[in-house]
mmCIF file of C-alpha atoms in Angstrom:
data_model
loop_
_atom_site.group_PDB
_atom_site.id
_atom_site.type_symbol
_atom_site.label_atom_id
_atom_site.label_comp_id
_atom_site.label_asym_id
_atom_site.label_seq_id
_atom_site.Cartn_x
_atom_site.Cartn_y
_atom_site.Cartn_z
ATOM 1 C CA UNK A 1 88.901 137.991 146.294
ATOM 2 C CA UNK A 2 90.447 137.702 149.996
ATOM 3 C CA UNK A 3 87.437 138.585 152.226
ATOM 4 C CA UNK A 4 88.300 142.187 154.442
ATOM 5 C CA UNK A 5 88.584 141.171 157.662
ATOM 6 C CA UNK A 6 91.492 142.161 160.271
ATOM 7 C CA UNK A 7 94.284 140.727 160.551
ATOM 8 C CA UNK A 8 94.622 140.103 156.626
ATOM 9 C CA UNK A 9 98.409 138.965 157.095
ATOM 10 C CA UNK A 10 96.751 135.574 159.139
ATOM 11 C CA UNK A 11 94.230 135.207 156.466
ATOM 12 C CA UNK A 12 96.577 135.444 153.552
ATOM 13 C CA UNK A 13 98.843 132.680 155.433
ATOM 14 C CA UNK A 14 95.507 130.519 156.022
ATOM 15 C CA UNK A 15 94.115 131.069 152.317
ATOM 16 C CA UNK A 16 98.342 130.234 151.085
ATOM 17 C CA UNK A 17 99.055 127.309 153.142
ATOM 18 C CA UNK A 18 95.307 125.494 151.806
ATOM 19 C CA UNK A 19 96.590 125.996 148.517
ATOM 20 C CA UNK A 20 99.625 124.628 149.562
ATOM 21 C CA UNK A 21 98.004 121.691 151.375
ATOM 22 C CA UNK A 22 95.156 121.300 148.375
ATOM 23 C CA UNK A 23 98.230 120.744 146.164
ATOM 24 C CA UNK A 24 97.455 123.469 144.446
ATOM 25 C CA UNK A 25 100.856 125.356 144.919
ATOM 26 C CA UNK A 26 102.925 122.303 144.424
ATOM 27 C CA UNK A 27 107.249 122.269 145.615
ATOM 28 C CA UNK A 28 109.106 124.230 143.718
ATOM 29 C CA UNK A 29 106.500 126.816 142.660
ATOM 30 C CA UNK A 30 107.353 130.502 142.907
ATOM 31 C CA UNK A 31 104.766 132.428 145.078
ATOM 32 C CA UNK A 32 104.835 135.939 143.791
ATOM 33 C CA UNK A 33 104.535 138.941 146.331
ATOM 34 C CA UNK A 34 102.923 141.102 143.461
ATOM 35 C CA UNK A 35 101.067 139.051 141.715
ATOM 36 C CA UNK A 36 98.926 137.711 144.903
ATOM 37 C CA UNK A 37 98.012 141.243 146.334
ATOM 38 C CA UNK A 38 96.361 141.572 143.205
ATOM 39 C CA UNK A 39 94.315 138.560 142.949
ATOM 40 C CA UNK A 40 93.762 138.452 146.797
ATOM 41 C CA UNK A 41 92.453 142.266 146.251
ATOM 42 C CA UNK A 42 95.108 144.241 148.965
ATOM 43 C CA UNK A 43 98.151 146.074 149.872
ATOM 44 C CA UNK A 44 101.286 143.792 149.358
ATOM 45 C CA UNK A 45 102.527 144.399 153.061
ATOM 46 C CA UNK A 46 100.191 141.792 154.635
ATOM 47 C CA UNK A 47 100.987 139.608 151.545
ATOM 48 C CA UNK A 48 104.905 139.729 152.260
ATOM 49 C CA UNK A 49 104.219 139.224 156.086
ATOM 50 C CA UNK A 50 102.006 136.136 155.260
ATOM 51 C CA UNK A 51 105.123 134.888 153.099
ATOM 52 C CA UNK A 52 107.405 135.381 155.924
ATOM 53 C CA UNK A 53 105.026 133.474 158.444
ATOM 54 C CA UNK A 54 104.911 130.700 156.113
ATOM 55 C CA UNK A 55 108.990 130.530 156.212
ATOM 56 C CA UNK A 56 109.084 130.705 159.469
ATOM 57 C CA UNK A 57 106.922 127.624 159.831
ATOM 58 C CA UNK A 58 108.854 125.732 156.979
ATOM 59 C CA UNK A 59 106.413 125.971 154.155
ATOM 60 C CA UNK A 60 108.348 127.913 152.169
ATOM 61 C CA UNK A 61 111.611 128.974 151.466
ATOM 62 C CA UNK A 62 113.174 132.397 150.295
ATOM 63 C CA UNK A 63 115.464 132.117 147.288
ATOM 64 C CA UNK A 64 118.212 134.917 146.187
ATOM 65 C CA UNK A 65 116.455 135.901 142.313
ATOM 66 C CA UNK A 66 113.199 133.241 142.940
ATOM 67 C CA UNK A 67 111.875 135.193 146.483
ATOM 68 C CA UNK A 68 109.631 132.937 147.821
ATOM 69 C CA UNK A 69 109.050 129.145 146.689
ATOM 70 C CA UNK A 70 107.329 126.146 148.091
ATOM 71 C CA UNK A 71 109.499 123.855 150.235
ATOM 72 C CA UNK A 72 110.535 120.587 149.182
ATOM 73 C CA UNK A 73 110.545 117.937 151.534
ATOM 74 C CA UNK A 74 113.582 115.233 151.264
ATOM 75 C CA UNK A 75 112.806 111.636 151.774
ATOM 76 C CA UNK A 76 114.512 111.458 155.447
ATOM 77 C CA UNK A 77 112.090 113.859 156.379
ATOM 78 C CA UNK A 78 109.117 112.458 155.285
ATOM 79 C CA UNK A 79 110.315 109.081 156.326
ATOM 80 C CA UNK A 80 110.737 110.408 159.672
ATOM 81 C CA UNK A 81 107.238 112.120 159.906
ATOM 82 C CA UNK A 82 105.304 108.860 159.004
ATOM 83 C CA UNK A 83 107.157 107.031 161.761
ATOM 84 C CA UNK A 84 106.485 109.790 164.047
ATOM 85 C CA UNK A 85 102.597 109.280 162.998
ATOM 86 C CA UNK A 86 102.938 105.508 162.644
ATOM 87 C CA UNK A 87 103.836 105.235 166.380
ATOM 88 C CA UNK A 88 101.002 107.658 167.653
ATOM 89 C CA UNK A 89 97.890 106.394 165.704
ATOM 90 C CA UNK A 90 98.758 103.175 167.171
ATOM 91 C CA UNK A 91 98.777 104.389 170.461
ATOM 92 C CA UNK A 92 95.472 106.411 169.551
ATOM 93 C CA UNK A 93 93.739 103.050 168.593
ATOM 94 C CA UNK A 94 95.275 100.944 171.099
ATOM 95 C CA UNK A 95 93.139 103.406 173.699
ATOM 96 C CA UNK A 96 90.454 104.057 171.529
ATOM 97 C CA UNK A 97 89.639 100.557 171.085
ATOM 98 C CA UNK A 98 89.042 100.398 174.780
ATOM 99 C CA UNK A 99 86.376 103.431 174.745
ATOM 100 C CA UNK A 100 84.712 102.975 171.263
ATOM 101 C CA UNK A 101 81.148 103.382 171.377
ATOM 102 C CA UNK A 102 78.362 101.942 168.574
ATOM 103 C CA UNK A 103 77.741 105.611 167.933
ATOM 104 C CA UNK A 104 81.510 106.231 167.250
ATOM 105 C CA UNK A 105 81.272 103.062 164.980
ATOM 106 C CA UNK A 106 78.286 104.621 163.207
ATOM 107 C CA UNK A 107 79.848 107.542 162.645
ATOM 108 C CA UNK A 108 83.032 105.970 160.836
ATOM 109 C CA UNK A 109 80.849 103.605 158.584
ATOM 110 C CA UNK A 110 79.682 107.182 157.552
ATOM 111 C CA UNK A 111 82.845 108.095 156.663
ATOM 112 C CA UNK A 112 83.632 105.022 154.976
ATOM 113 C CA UNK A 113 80.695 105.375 153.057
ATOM 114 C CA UNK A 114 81.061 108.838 151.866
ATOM 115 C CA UNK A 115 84.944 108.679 150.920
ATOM 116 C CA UNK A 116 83.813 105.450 148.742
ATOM 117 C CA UNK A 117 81.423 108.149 146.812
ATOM 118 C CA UNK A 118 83.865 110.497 146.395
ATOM 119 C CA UNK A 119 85.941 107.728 143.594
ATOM 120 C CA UNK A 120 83.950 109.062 140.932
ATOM 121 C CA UNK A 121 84.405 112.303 140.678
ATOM 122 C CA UNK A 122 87.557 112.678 143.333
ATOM 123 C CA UNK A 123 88.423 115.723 144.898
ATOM 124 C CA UNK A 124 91.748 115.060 146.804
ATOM 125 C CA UNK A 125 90.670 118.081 149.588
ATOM 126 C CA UNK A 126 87.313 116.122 150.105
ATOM 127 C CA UNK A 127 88.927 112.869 150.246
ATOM 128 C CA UNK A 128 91.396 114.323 152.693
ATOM 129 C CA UNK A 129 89.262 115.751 155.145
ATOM 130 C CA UNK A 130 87.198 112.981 155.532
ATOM 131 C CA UNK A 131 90.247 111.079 156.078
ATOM 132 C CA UNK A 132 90.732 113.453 158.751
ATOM 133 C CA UNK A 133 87.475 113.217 160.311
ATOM 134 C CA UNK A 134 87.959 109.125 160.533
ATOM 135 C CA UNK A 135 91.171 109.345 162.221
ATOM 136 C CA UNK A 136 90.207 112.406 164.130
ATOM 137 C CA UNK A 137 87.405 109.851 165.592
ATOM 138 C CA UNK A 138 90.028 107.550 167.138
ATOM 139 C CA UNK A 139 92.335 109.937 168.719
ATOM 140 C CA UNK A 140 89.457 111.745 170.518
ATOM 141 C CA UNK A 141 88.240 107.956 171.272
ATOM 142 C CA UNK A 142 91.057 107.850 172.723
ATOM 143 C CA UNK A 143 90.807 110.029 175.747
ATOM 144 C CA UNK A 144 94.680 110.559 175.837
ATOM 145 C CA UNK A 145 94.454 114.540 176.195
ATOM 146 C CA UNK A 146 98.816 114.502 175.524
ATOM 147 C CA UNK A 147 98.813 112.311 172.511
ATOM 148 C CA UNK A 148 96.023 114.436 170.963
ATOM 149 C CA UNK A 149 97.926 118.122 171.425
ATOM 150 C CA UNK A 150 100.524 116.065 169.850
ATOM 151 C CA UNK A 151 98.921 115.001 166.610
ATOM 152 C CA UNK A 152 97.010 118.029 166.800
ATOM 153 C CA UNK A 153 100.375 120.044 166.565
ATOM 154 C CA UNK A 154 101.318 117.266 163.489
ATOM 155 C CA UNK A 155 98.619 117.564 161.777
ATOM 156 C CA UNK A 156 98.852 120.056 158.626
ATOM 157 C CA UNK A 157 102.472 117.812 157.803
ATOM 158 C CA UNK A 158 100.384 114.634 157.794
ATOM 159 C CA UNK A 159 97.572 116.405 155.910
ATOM 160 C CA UNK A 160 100.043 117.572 153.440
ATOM 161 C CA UNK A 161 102.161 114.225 153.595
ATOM 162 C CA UNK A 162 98.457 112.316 153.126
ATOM 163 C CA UNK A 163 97.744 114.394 150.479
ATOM 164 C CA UNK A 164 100.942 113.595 147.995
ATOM 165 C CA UNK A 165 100.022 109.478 149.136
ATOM 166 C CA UNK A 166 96.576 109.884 147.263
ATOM 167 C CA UNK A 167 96.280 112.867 144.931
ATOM 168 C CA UNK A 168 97.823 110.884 141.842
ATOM 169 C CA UNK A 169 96.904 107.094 142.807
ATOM 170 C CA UNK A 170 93.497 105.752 141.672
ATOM 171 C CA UNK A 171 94.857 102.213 143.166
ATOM 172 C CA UNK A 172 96.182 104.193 146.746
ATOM 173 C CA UNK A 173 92.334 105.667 147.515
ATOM 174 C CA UNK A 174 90.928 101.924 147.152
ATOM 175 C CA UNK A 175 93.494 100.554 149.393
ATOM 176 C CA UNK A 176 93.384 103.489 151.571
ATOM 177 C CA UNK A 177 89.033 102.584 152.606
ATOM 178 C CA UNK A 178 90.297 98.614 152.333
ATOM 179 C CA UNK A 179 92.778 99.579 154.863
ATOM 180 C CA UNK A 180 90.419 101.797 156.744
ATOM 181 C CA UNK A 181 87.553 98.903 156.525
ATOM 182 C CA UNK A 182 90.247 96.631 158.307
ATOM 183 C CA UNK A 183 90.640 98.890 161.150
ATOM 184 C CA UNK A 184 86.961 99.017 161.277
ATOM 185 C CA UNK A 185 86.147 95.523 161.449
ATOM 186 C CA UNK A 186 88.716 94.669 164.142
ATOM 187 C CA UNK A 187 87.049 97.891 166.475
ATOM 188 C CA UNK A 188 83.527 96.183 165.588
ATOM 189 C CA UNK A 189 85.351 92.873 166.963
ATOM 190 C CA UNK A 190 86.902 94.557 170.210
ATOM 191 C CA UNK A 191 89.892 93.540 168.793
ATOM 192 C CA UNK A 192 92.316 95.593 170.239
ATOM 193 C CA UNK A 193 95.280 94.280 168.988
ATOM 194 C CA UNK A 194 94.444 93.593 165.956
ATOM 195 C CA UNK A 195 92.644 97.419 165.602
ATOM 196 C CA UNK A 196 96.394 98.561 166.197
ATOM 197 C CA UNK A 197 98.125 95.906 163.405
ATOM 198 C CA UNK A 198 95.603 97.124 160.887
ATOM 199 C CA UNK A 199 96.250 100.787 161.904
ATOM 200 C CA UNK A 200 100.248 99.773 161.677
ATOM 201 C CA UNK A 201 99.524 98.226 158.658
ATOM 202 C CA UNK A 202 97.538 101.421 157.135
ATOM 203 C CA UNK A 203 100.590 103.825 158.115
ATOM 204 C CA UNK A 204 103.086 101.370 156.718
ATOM 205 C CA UNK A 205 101.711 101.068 153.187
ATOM 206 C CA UNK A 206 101.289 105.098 153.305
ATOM 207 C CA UNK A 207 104.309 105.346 153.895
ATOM 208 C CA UNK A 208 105.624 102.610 151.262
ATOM 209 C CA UNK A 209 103.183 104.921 148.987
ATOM 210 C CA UNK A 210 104.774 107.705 149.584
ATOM 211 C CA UNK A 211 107.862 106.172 148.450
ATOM 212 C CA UNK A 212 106.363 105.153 145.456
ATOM 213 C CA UNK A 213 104.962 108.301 144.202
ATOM 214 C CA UNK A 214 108.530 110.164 145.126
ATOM 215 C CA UNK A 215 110.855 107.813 143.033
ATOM 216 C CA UNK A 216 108.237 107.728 140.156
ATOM 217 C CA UNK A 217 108.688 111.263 140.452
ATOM 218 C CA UNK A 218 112.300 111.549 140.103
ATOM 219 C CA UNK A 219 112.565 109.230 137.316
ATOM 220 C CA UNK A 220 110.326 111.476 134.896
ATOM 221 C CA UNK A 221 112.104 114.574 136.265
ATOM 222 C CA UNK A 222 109.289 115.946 138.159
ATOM 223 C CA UNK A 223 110.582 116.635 141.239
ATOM 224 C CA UNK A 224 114.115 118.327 141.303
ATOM 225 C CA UNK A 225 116.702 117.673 144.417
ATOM 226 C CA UNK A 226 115.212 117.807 147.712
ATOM 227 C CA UNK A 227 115.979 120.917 149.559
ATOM 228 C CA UNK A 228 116.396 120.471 153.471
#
């Protein structure tokens, strides 16, 4: 039940696009006007603007005798993202390195630590948001006020994006902390540059990940064509 609080068209889109994030509404799936004003408990109209919102913003897309069904992203897209990211998180670490304090280090062993617990009973929307908090760390490290509002502005695409790179791969949330533990070890160092080739490392083999998981996908029929 959708907690009663105004404006319930903003809420419906935030409650929606978790789901959709979670990987709980997965591409493809049918989101039903009807059907969600009764489990979220209200009047369809904020439903249907929530729906719209979530067009707008690319999330979804409405289909003549489907209505309203969760995008599908195509490979160029996703290809291009991760580049996009690839290219600022090394610029975020490249500064960071240069402002990282032994409280900042502390706080990502934390991380580290409790994204390791979270391999035996994983929950991908834990896993992510930790994820998020370690990288989150750097950028703010960084002190580059531009380069955050962009990742900021990024940041439920690589959410989503990070969250199809580790939701089905045991072996990807190991080498995701190895990867992590790497950037880690060259910030205890005051390595700079090698801070930024594990962090261009990291991105690359999300991104090779991503790959991965999309033509495994296809083969088994899956996934149906990408929609742009």
């Amino acid at each position: 039940m959708l907690e009663k609080q105004l404006p319930y068209k903003h809420r419906v889109y935030d409650a929606l696009k978790k789901e959709i994030l979670s990987g709980h509404y997965k591409p493809g799936d049918v989101l039903n006007e009807r059907k969600l004003s009764e489990d979220l408990g209200i009047s369809r109209t904020p439903v249907r603007e929530a729906l719209q919102m979530l067009e707008q913003d690319g999330w979804l897309q409405i289909e003549t005798y489907k209505g309203a069904v969760v995008r599908e992203f195509d490979w160029r897209y996703m290809q291009e993202t991760a580049r996009i990211r690839s290219a600022l998180e090394a610029c975020a670490i490249e500064d960071a390195a240069e402002h990282i304090t032994e409280s900042d280090l502390a706080l990502l062993e934390q991380i580290q630590e409790e994204q390791q617990k979270m391999l035996e009973n994983f929950d991908v929307e834990a896993f992510i948001v930790q994820d998020r908090r370690f990288h989150t760390c750097l950028y703010e490290r960084s002190g580059n006020h531009q380069l955050i509002r962009l990742l900021e502005n990024y940041y439920d695409i690589f959410r989503f994006l990070g969250t199809q790179a580790v939701m089905n791969s045991e072996e990807r949330r190991l080498t995701t902390l190895l990867e992590h533990q790497a950037i880690l070890d060259a910030l205890k160092r005051r390595d700079t540059a090698g801070a930024v080739e594990a962090m261009k490392a990291h991105m690359h083999y999300t991104e090779e990940n991503m790959r991965s998981h999309r033509v495994s996908a296809l083969a088994v029929g899956q996934e149906a064509p990408a929609k742009v």
